Coordinates of N, CA and C in Angstrom, one line a residue:
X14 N -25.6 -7.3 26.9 CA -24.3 -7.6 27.5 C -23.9 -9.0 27.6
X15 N -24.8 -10.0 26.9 CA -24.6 -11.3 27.4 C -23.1 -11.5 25.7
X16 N -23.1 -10.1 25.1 CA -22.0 -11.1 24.0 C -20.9 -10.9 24.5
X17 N -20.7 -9.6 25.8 CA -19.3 -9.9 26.4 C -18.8 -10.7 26.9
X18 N -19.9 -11.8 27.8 CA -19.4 -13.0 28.3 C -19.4 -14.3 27.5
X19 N -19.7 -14.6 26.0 CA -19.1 -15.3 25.5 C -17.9 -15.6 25.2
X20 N -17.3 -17.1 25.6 CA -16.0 -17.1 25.1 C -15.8 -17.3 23.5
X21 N -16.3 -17.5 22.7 CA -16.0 -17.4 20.9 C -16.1 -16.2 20.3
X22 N -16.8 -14.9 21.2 CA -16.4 -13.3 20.5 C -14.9 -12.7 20.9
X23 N -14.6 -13.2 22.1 CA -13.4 -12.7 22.8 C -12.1 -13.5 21.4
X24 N -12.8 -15.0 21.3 CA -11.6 -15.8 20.6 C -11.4 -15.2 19.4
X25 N -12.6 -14.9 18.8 CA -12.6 -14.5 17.5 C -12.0 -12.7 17.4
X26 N -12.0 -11.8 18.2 CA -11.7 -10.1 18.3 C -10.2 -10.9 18.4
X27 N -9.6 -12.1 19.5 CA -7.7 -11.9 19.5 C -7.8 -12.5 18.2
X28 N -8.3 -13.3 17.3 CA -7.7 -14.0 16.6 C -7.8 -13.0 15.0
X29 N -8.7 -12.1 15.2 CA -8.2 -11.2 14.3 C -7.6 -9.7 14.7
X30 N -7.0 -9.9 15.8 CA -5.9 -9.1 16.1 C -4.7 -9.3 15.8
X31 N -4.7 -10.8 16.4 CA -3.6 -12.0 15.8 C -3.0 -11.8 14.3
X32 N -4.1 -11.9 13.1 CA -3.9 -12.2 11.8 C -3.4 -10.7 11.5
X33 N -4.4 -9.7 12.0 CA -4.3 -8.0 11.5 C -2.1 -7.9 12.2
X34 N -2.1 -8.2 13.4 CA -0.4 -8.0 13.8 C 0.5 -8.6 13.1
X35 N -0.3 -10.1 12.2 CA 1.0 -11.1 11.4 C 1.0 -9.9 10.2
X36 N -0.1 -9.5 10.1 CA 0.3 -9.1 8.2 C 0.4 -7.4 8.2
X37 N 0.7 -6.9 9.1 CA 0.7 -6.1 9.3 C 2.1 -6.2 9.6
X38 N 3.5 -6.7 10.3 CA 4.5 -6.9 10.5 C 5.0 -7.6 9.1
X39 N 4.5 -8.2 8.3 CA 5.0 -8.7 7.6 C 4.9 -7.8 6.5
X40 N 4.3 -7.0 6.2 CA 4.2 -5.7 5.2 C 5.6 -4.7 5.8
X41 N 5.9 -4.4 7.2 CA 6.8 -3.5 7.6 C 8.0 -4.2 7.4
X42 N 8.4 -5.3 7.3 CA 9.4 -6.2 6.9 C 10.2 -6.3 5.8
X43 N 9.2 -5.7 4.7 CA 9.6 -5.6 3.5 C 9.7 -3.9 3.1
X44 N 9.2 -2.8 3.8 CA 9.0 -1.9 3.6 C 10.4 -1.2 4.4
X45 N 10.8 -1.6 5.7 CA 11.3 -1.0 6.3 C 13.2 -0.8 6.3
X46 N 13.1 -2.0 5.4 CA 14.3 -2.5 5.1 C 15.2 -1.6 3.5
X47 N 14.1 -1.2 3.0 CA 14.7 -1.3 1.6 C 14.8 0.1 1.4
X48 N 16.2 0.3 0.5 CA 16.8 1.6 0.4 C 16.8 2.1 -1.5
X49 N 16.4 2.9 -1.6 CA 16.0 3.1 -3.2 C 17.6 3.7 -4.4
X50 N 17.6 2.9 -5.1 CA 19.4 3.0 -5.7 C 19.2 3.7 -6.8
X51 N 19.4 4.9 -7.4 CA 19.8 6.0 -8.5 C 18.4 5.4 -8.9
X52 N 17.1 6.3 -8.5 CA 15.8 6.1 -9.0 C 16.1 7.6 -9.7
X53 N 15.6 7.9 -11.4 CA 15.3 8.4 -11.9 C 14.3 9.3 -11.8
X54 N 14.3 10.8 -11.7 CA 13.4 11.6 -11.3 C 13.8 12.9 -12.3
X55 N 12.5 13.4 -12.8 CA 12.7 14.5 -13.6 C 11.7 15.4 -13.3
X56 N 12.3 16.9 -13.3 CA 11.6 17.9 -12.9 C 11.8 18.7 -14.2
X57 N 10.2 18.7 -14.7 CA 9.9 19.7 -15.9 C 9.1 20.8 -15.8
X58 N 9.8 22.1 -15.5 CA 8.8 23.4 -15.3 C 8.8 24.1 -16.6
X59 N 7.6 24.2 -17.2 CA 7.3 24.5 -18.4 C 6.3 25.5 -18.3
X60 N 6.2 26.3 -17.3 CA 4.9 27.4 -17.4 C 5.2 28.6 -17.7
X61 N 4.9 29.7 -17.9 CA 5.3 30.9 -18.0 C 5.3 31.5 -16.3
X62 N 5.5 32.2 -16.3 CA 5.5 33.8 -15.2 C 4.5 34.4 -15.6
X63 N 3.1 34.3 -14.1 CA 2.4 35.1 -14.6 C 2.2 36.6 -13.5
X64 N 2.0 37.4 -14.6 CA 2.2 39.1 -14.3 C 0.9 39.4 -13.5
X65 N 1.8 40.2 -12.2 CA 1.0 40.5 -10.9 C 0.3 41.9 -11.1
X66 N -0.6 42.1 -10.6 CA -1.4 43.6 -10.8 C 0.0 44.8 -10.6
X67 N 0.8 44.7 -9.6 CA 1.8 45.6 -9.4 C 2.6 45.7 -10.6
X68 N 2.7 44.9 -11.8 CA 3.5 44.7 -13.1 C 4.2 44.2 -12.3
X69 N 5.1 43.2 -11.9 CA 6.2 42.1 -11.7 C 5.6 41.1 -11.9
X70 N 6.5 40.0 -12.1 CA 6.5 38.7 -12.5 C 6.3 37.5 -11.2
X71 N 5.7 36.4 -11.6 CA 5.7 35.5 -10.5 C 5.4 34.5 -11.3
X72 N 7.1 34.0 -10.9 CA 7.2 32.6 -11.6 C 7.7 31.5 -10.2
X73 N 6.2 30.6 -10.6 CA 6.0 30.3 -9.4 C 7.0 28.4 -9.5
X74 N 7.4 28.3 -11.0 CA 8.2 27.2 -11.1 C 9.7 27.6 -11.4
X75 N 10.2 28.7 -10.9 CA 11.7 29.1 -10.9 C 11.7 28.7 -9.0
X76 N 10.4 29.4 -8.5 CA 10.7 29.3 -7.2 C 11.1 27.7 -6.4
X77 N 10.4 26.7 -6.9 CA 9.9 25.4 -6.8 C 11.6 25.0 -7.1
X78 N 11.8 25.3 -8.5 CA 13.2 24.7 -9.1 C 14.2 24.7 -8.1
X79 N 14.7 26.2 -7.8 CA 15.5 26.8 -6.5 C 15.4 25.9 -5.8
X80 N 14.0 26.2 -4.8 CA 14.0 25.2 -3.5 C 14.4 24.0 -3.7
X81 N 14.4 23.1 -4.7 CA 14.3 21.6 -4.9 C 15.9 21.5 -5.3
X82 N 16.5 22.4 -6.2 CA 18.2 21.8 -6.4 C 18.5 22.8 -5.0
X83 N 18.7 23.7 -4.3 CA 19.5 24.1 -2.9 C 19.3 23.5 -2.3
X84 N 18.5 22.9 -1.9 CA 18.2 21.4 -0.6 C 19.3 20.3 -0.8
X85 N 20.0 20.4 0.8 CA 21.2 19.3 0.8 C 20.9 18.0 0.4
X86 N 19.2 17.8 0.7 CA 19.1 16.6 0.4 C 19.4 15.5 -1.1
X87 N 19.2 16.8 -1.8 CA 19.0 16.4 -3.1 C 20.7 15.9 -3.4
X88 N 21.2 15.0 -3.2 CA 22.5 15.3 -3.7 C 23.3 13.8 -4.6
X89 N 21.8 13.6 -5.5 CA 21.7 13.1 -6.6 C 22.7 13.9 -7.6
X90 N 23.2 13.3 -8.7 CA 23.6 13.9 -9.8 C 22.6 14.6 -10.4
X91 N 23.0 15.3 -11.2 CA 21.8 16.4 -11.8 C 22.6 16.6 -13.4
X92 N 21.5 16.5 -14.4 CA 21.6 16.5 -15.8 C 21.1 17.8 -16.2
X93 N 21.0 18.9 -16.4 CA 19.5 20.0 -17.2 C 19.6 19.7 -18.6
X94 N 18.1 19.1 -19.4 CA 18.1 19.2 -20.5 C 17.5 20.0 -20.8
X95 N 17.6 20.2 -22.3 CA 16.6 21.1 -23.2 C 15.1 21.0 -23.2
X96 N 14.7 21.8 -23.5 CA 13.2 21.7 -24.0 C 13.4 20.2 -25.6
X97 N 14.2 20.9 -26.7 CA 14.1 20.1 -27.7 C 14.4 18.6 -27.0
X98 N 15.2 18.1 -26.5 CA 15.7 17.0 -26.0 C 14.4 16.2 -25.1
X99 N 14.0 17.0 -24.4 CA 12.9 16.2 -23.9 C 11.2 16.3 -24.8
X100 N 11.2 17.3 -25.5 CA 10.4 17.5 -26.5 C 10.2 15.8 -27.6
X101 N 11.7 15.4 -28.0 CA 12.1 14.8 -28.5 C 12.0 13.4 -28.2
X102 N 12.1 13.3 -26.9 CA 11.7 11.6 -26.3 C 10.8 11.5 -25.8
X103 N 10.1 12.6 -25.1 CA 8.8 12.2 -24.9 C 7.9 11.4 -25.9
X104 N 8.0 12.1 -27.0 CA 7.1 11.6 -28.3 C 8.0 10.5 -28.9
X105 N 9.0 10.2 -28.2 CA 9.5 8.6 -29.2 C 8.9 7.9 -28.4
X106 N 8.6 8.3 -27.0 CA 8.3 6.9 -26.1 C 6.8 6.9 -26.2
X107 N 6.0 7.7 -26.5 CA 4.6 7.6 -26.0 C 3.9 7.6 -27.6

């Protein structure tokens, strides 16, 4: 118990509480402020529907698609390409 009563453990626990609250504030500073402007996002569902013991279908990336363009939030512009079209730039860029 004698390291509670030193005064250089006490100085040294504020003084990196001190440094951990500067940079810690200074991370939210930059984080909390910034708003993201026509960020590019693509949604590629390319799987089939697969067939349930009952014989119906479950396509579990029509469901995903639905939910993701009905949501108010989404109220980005929206493009749908082709399979060939993105088929097509994928492989120019990579």
């Amino acid at each position: 118990m004698k390291m509670l009563t030193q005064k250089m453990m006490w100085l040294g626990m504020v003084l990196v509480l001190i440094v951990l609250t500067v940079f810690g504030a200074a991370m939210m500073g930059s984080v909390l402020g910034s708003k993201p402007k026509e960020v590019p996002v693509a949604l590629v569902i390319l799987d089939q529907p697969a067939e349930l013991p009952t014989g119906g279908t479950f396509a579990i990336g029509e469901m995903i698609r639905e939910k993701l363009l009905s949501s108010p939030a989404m109220w980005i512009p929206r493009k749908r390409l082709g399979k060939d079209w993105i088929n097509a730039n994928i492989t120019e860029r990579w």
